[in-house]
Short mmCIF file of C-alpha atoms in Angstrom, two decimals:
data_model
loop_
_atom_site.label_atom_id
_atom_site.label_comp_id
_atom_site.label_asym_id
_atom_site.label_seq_id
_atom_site.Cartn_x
_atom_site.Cartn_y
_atom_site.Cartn_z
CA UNK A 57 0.00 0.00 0.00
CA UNK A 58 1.42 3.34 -1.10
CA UNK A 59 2.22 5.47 1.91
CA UNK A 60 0.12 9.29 1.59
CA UNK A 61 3.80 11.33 1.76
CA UNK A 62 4.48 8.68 -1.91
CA UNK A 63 1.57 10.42 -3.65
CA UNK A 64 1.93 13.39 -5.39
CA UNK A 65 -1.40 15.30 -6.31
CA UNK A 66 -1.15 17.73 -8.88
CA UNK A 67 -3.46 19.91 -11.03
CA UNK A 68 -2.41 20.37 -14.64
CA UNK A 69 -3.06 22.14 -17.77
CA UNK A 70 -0.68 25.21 -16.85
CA UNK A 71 2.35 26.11 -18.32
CA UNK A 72 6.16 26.12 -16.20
CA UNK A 73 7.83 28.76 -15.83
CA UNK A 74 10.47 30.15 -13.93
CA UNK A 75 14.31 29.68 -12.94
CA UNK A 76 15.81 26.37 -11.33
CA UNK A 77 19.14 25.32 -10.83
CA UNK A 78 20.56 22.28 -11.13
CA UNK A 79 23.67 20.65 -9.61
CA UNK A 80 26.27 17.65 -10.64
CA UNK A 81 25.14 14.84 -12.25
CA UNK A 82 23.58 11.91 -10.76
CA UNK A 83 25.92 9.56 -13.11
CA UNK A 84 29.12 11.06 -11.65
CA UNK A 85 29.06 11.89 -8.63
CA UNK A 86 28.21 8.26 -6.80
CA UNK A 87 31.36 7.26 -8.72
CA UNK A 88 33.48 10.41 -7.78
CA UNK A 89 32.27 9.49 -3.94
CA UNK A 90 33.67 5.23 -4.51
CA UNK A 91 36.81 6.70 -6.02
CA UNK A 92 38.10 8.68 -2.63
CA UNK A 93 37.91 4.79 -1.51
CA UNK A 94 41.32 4.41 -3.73
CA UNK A 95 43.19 7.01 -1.82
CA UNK A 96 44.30 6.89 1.45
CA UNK A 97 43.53 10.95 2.34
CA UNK A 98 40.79 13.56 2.10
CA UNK A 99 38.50 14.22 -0.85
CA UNK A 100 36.26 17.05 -1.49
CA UNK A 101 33.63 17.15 -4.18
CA UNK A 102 31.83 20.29 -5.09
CA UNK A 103 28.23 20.89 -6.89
CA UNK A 104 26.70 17.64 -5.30
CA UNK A 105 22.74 17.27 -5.51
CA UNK A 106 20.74 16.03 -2.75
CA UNK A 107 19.30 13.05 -4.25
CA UNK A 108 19.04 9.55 -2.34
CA UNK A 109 22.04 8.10 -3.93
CA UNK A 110 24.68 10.22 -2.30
CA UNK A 111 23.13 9.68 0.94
CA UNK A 112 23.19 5.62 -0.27
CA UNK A 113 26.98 5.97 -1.29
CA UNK A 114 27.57 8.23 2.27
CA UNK A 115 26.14 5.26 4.26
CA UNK A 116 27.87 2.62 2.10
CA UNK A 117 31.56 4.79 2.94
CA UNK A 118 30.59 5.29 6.78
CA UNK A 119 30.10 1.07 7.04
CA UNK A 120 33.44 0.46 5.50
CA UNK A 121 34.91 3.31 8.36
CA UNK A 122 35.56 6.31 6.29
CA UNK A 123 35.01 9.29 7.87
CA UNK A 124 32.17 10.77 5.14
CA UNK A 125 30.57 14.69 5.93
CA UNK A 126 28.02 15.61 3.73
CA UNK A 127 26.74 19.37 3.31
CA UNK A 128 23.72 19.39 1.20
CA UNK A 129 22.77 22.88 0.86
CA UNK A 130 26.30 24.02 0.07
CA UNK A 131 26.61 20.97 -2.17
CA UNK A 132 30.07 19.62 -0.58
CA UNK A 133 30.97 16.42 0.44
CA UNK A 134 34.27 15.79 2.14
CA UNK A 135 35.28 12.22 2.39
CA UNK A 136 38.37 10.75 4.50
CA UNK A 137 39.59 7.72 3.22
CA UNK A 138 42.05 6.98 5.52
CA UNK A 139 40.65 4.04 7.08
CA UNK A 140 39.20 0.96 5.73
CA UNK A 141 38.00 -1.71 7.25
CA UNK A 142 35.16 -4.27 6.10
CA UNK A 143 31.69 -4.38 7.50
CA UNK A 144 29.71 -6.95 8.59
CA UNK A 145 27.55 -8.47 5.31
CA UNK A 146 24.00 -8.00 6.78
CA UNK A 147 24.58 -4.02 7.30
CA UNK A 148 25.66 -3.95 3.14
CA UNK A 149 22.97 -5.80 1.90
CA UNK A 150 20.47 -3.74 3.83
CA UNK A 151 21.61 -0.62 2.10
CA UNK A 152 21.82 -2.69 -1.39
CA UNK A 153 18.52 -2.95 -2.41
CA UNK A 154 18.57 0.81 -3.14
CA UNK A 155 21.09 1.12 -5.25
CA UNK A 156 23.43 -0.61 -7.91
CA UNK A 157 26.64 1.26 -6.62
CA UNK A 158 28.13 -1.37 -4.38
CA UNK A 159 29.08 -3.10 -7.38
CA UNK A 160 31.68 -0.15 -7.52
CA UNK A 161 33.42 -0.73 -4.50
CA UNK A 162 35.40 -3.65 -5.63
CA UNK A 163 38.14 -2.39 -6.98
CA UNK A 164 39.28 0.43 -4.63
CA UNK A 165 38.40 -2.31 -1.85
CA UNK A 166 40.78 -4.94 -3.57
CA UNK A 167 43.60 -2.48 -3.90
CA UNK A 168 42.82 -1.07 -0.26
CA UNK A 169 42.01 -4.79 1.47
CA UNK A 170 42.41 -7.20 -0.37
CA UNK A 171 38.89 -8.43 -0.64
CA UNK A 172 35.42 -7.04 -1.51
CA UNK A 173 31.92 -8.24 -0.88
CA UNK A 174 29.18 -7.30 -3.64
CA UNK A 175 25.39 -7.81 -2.18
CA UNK A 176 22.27 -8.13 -4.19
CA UNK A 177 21.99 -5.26 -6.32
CA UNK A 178 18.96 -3.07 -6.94
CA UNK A 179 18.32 -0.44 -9.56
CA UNK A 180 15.60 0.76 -11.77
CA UNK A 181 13.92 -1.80 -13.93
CA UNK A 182 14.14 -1.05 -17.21
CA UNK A 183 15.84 -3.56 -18.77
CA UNK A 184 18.73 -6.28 -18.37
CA UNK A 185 22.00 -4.11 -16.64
CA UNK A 186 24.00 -7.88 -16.19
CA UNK A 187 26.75 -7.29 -13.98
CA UNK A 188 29.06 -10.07 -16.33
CA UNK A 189 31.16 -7.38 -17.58
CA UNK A 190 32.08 -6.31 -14.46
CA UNK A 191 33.14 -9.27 -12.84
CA UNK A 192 35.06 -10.10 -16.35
CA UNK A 193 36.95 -7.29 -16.09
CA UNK A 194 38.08 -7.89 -12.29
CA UNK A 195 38.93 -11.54 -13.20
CA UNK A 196 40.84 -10.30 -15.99
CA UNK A 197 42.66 -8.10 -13.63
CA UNK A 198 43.63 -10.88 -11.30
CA UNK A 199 40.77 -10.97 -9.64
CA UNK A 200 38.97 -14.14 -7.76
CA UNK A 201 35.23 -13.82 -8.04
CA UNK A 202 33.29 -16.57 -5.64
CA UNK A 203 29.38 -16.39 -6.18
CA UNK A 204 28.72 -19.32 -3.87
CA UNK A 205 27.31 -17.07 -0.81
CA UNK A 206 23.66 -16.75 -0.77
CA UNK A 207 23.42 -12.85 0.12
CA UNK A 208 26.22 -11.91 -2.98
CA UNK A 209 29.78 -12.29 -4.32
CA UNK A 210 32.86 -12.25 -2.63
CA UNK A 211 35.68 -10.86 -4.46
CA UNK A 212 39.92 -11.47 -3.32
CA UNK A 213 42.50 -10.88 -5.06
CA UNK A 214 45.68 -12.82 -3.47
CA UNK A 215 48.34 -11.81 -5.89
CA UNK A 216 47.11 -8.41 -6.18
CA UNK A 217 45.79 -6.93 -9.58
CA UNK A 218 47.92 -6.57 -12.90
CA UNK A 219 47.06 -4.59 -15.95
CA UNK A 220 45.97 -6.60 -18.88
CA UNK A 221 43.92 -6.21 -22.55
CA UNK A 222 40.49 -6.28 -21.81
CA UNK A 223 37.52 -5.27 -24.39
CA UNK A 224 34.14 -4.65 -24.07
CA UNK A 225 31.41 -6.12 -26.52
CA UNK A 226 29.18 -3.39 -26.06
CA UNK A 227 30.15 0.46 -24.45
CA UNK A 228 29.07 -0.06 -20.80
CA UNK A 229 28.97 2.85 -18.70
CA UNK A 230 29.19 0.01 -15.72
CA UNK A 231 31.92 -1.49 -16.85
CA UNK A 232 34.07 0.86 -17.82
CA UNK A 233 33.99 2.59 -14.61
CA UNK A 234 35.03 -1.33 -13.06
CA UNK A 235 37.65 -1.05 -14.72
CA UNK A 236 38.99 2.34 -14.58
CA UNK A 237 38.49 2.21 -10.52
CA UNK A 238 40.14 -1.70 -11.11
CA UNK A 239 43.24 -0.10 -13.37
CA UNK A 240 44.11 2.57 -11.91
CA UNK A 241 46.77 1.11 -9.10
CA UNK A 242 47.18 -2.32 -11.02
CA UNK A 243 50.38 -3.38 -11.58
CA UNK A 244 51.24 -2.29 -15.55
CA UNK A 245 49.52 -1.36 -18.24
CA UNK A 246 45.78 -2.05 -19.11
CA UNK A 247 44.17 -1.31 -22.33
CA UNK A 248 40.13 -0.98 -22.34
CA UNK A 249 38.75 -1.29 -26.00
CA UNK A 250 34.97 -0.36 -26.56
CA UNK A 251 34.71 1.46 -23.92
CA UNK A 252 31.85 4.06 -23.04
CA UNK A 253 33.39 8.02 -23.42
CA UNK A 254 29.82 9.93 -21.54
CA UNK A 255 31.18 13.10 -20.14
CA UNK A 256 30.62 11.88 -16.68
CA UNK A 257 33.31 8.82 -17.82
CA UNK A 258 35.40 11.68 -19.19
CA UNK A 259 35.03 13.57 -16.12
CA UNK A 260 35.31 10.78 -13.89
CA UNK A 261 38.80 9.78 -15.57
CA UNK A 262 39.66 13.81 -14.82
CA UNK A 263 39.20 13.28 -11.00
CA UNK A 264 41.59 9.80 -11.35
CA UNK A 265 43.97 12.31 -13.04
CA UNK A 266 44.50 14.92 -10.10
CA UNK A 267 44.61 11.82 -7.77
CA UNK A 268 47.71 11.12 -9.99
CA UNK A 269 46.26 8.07 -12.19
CA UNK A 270 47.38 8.44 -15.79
CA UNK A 271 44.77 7.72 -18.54
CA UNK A 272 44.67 8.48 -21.94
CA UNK A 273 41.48 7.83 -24.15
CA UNK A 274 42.27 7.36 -28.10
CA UNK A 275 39.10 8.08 -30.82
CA UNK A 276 38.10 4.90 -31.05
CA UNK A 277 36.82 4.61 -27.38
CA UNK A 278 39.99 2.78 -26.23
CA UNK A 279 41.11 3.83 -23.08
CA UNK A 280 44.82 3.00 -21.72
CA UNK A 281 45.62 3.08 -18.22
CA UNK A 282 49.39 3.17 -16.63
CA UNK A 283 49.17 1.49 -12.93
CA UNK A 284 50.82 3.49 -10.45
CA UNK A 285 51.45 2.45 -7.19
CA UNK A 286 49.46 5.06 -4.66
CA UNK A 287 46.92 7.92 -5.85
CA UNK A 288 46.30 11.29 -3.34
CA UNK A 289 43.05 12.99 -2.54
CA UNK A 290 41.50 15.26 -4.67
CA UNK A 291 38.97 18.15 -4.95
CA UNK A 292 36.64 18.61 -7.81
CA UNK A 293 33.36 20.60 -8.95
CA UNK A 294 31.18 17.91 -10.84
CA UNK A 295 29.94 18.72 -14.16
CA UNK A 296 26.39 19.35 -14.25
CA UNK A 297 23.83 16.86 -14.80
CA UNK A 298 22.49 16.70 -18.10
CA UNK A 299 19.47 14.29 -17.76
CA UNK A 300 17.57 16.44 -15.54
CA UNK A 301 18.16 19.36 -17.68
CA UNK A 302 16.88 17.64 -20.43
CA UNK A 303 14.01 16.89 -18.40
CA UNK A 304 12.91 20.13 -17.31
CA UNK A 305 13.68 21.34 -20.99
CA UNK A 306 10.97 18.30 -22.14
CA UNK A 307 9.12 19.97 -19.10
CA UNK A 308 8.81 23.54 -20.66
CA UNK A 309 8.04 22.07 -24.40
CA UNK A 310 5.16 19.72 -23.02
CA UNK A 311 3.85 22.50 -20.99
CA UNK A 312 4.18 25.59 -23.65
CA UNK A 313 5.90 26.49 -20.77
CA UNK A 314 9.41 28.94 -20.30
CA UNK A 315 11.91 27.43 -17.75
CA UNK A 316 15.87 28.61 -16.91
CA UNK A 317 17.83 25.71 -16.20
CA UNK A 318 21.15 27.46 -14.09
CA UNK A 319 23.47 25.41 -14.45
CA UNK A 320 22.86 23.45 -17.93
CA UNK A 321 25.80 23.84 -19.94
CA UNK A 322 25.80 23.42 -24.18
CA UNK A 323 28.71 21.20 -24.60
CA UNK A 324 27.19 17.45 -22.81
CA UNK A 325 23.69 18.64 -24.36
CA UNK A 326 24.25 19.19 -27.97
CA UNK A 327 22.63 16.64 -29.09
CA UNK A 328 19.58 17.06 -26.99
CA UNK A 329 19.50 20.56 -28.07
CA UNK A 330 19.63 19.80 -31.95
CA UNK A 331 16.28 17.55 -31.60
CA UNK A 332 14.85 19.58 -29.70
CA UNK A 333 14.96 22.41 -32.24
CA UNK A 334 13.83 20.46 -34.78
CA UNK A 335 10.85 19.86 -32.73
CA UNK A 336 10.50 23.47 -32.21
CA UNK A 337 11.52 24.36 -29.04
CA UNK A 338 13.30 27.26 -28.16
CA UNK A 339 16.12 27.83 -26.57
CA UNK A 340 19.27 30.03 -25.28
CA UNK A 341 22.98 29.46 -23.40
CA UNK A 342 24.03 31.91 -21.52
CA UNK A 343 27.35 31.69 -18.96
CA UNK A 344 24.91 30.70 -16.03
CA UNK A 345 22.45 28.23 -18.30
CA UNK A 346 19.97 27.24 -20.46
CA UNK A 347 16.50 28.81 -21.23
CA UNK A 348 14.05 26.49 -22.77
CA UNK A 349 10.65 27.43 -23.77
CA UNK A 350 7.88 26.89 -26.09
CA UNK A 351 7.67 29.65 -28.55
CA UNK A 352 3.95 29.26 -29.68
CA UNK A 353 2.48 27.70 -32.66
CA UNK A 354 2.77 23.50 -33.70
CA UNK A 355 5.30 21.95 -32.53
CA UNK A 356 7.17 19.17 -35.22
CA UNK A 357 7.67 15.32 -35.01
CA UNK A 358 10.54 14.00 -35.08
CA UNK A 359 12.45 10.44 -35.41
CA UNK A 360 14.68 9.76 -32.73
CA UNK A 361 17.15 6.58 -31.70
CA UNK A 362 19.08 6.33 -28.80
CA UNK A 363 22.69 5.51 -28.62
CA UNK A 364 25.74 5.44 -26.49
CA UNK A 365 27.14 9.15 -26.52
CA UNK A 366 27.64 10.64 -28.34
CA UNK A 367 24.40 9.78 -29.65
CA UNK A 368 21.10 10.62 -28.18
CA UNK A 369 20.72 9.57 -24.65
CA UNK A 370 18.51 6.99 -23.51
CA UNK A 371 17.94 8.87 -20.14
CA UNK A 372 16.62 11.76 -22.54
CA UNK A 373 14.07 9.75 -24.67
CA UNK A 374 11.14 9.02 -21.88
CA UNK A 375 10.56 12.71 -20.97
CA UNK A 376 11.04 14.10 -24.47
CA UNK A 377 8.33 11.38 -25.33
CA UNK A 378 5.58 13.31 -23.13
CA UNK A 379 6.58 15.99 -25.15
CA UNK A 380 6.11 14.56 -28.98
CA UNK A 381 2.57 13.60 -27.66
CA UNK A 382 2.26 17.56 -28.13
CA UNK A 383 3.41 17.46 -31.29
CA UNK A 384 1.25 17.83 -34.96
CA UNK A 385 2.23 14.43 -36.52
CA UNK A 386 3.91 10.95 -36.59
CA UNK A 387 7.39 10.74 -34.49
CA UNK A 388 9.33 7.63 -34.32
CA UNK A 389 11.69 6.66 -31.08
CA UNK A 390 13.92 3.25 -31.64
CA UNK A 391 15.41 2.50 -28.36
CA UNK A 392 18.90 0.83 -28.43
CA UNK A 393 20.02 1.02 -25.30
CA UNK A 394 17.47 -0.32 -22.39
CA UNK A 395 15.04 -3.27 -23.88
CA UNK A 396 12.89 -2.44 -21.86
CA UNK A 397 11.93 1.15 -21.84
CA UNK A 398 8.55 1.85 -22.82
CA UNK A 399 6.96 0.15 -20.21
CA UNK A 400 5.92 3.73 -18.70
CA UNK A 401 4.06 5.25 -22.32
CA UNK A 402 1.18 2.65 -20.94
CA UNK A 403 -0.33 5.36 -17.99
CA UNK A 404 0.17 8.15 -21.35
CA UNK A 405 -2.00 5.96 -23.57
CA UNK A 406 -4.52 5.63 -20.74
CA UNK A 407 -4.34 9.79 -20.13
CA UNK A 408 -5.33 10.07 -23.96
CA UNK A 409 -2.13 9.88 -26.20
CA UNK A 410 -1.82 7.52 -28.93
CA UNK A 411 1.53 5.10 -28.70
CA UNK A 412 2.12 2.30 -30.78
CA UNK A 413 5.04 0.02 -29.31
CA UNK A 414 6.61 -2.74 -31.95
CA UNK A 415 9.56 -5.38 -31.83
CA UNK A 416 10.74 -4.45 -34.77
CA UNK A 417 14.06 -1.73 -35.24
CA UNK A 418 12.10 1.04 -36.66
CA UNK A 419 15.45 2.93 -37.12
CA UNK A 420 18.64 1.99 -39.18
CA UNK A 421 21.29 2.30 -36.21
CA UNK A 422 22.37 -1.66 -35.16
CA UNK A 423 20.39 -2.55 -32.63
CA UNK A 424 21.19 -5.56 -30.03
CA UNK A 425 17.51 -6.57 -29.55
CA UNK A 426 16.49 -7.14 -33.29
CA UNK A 427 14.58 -10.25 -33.48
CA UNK A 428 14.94 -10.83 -29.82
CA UNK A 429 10.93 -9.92 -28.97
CA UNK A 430 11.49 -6.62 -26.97
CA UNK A 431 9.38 -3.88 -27.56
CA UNK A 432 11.60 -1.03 -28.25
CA UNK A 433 10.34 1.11 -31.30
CA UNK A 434 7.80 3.37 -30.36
CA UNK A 435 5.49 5.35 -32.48
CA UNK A 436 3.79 8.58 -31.30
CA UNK A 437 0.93 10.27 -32.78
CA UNK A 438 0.16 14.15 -32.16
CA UNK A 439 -1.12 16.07 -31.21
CA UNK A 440 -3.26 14.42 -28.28
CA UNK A 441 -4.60 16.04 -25.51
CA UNK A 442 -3.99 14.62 -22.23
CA UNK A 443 -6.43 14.00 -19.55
CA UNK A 444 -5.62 13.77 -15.31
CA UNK A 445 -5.14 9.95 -13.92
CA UNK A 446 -3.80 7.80 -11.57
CA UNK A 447 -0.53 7.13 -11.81
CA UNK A 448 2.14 4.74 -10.53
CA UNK A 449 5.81 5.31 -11.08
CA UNK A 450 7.80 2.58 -12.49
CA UNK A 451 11.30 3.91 -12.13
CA UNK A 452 13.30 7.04 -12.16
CA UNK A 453 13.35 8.64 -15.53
CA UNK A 454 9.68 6.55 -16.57
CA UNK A 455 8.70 8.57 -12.90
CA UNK A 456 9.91 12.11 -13.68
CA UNK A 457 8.09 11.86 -17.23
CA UNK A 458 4.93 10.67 -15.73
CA UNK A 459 5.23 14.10 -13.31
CA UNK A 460 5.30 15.66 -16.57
CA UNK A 461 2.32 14.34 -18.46
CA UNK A 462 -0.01 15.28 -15.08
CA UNK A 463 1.52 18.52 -15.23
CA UNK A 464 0.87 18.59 -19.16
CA UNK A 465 -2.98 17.14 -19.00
CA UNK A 466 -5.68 19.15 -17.82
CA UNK A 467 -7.41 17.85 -14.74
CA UNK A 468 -6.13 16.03 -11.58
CA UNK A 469 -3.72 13.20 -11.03
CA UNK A 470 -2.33 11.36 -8.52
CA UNK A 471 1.07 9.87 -9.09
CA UNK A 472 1.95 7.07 -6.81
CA UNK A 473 5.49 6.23 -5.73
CA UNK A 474 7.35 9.79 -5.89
CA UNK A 475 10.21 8.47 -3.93
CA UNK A 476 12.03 6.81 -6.69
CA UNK A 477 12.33 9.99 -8.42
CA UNK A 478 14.18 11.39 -5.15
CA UNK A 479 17.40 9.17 -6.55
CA UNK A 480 17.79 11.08 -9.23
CA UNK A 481 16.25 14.68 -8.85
CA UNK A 482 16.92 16.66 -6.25
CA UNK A 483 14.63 18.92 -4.51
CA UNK A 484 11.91 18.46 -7.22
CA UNK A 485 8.89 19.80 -5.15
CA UNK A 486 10.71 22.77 -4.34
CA UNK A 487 11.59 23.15 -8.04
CA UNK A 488 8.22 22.65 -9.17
CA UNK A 489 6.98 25.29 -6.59
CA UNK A 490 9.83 27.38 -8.13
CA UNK A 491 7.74 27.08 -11.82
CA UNK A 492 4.20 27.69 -10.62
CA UNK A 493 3.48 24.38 -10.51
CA UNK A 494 -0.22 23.25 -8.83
CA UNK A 495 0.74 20.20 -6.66
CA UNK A 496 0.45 18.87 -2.95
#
């Protein structure tokens, strides 16, 4: 039974509009936070949201005795990494089921004690995220990987780890943070082939840099790491997080509303921004942000797949999707990434719009689920108005664009299960307040 502080009730049918701000990005700074693990000193890492996963990670660092201070409104987190001891297995797994971070911890634990223990992992559930590559990749490096316990995987490695050649069949984000975190104090050289190059990789690999790591990354998403044998602390201002710009951008287009995103910067949002013109939306960087808004008139359709970057983002394709409801015509998204991802257009079908979901690749980039019976083309025809419902959230991103679509129809809705979007957007009520939102 949902609890009454999980239900959102909002009014919709008015437009956003206003100025936000929004902080570091959601898929950096968790891993920024497991990386202090590798050196035995202080940390400090600016422009930190207050989302649920840093307070997961915090917890996570306190249990293995590192001394972790977190100062949410100032958006610093200071983390002392010299001690580290292992916790007892029950208190892990209890702060597992949250989120798939712990996964993370292995290598900075192997290099710092020898031996890690992985519980059960959690996550959103939106497709298969298999957590093979990762344990490849630590075997690879030397690693022993023992999945015999019933509450997770216990990970030694007796003869510490040693660079190596290791290549990924598909760009994992996942993975190739394993094995940067893995590489970084093995012993020699290790070269990562098809790896994933998002800017929060690229900006993760910048933090392993000032903790004196040396990694270079070539064009064709190889990345070569030189072991060395002890890294220092480091302080850092995370780059901002592009997902929930995005999604307050889809926000202003679905709304006809006119939102300033401080913060938002051009350069990890190009792409987004080029579609989103071609829908019609408006908008304009400045040095402090990004002003989206909806400049009148029809908005266009559009056909969209998702990719690994520097293609379009998979994270961006549910909210913008609320959006192309709003649009006069026939848009196309083929998913490429997450299987499956269209599990949430189900509550938008049921609020009035019209989406069509098929197995096949309705798109010409390769696609790993052709002919494998996912449903992961969808087709959206506009423009539908949208009518208040009931509304339970599936997962983070499927969540946020639901909050959109009752703020887009007219009438009331109740969405159920508001907490999961906590993880990954901070202070959202207070942002919503911000834009004249109608909502308790």
């Amino acid at each position: 039974m949902t609890r009454e502080d999980d239900v959102l009730h909002v009014v919709g049918g008015k437009p956003l509009g206003g100025e936000i701000k929004v902080r570091g990005a959601k898929n950096l700074v968790s891993k920024a936070m497991v990386a202090a693990l590798l050196a035995p000193g202080t940390s400090v890492l600016k422009n930190v949201p207050e989302i649920r996963d840093v307070q997961v990670v915090s917890d996570l660092l306190r249990l293995h005795g590192v001394d972790t201070t977190v100062d949410g409104k100032k958006g610093i987190v200071t983390i002392d990494a010299s001690h580290v001891e292992m916790p007892a297995v029950s208190d892990v797994e209890t702060l597992s089921g949250s989120s798939r971070i712990p996964i993370l911890f292995s290598g900075p634990l192997l290099h710092r004690l020898g031996e890690a223990f992985i519980p059960s992992l959690g996550g959103c559930r939106i497709g298969d995220r298999p957590i093979d590559y990762h344990l490849e990749t630590l075997r690879k490096l030397g690693a022993e990987v023992d999945k015999e316990h019933e509450d997770g995987i216990h990970i030694t490695a007796p003869h510490g780890l040693k660079g190596t050649k290791i290549h990924l069949p598909y760009p994992s984000v996942g993975a190739t943070e394993q094995t940067l975190l893995a590489a970084v104090l093995a012993e020699g050289k290790t070269e990562l082939s098809g790896a994933a190059i998002e800017p929060e990789i690229m900006d993760l690999i910048a933090i392993l840099q000032k903790m004196g790591a040396i990694i270079s990354v070539d064009v064709d998403r190889t990345i070569r790491i030189e072991g060395v044998k002890q890294l220092k602390g480091y302080t850092h201002t995370a780059l901002t997080d592009r997902i929930e710009a995005a999604s307050w951008a889809a926000a202003a287009l679905a709304t006809r509303g006119d939102i300033f995103v401080k913060g938002a910067t051009q350069p990890e949002m190009m792409t987004f921004l080029n579609v989103y013109r071609k829908i019609g939306g408006e908008f304009n960087v400045t040095d402090e942000g990004i002003r989206f808004w909806h400049p009148g008139g029809d908005l266009k359709p559009v056909a969209i797949e998702t990719d690994v970057h520097p293609g379009f983002m998979t994270d961006w394709q549910q909210p913008l999707v609320v959006a192309l409801t709003q649009a006069k015509g026939l848009s196309i998204v083929h998913e490429t990434v997450y299987e499956n991802r269209f599990g949430f257009t189900e509550p938008l079908v049921k609020m009035g719009a019209t989406v069509q979901l098929y197995r096949e690749c309705l798109g010409s980039l390769p696609c790993r689920f052709e002919q494998h019976n996912f449903e992961h083309s969808a087709v959206i025809f506009g423009q539908t108005p949208l009518e208040g419902r009931d509304i339970d959230v599936p997962d983070l991103r499927g969540g946020f664009s639901h909050l959109i679509a009752a703020l887009t129809a007219t009438g009331e809705s109740n969405v159920r299960g508001i907490s999961l979007i906590d993880r990954g957007y901070a202070d959202f009520r207070g942002k919503l307040t911000a834009l004249g939102a109608d909502f308790n």
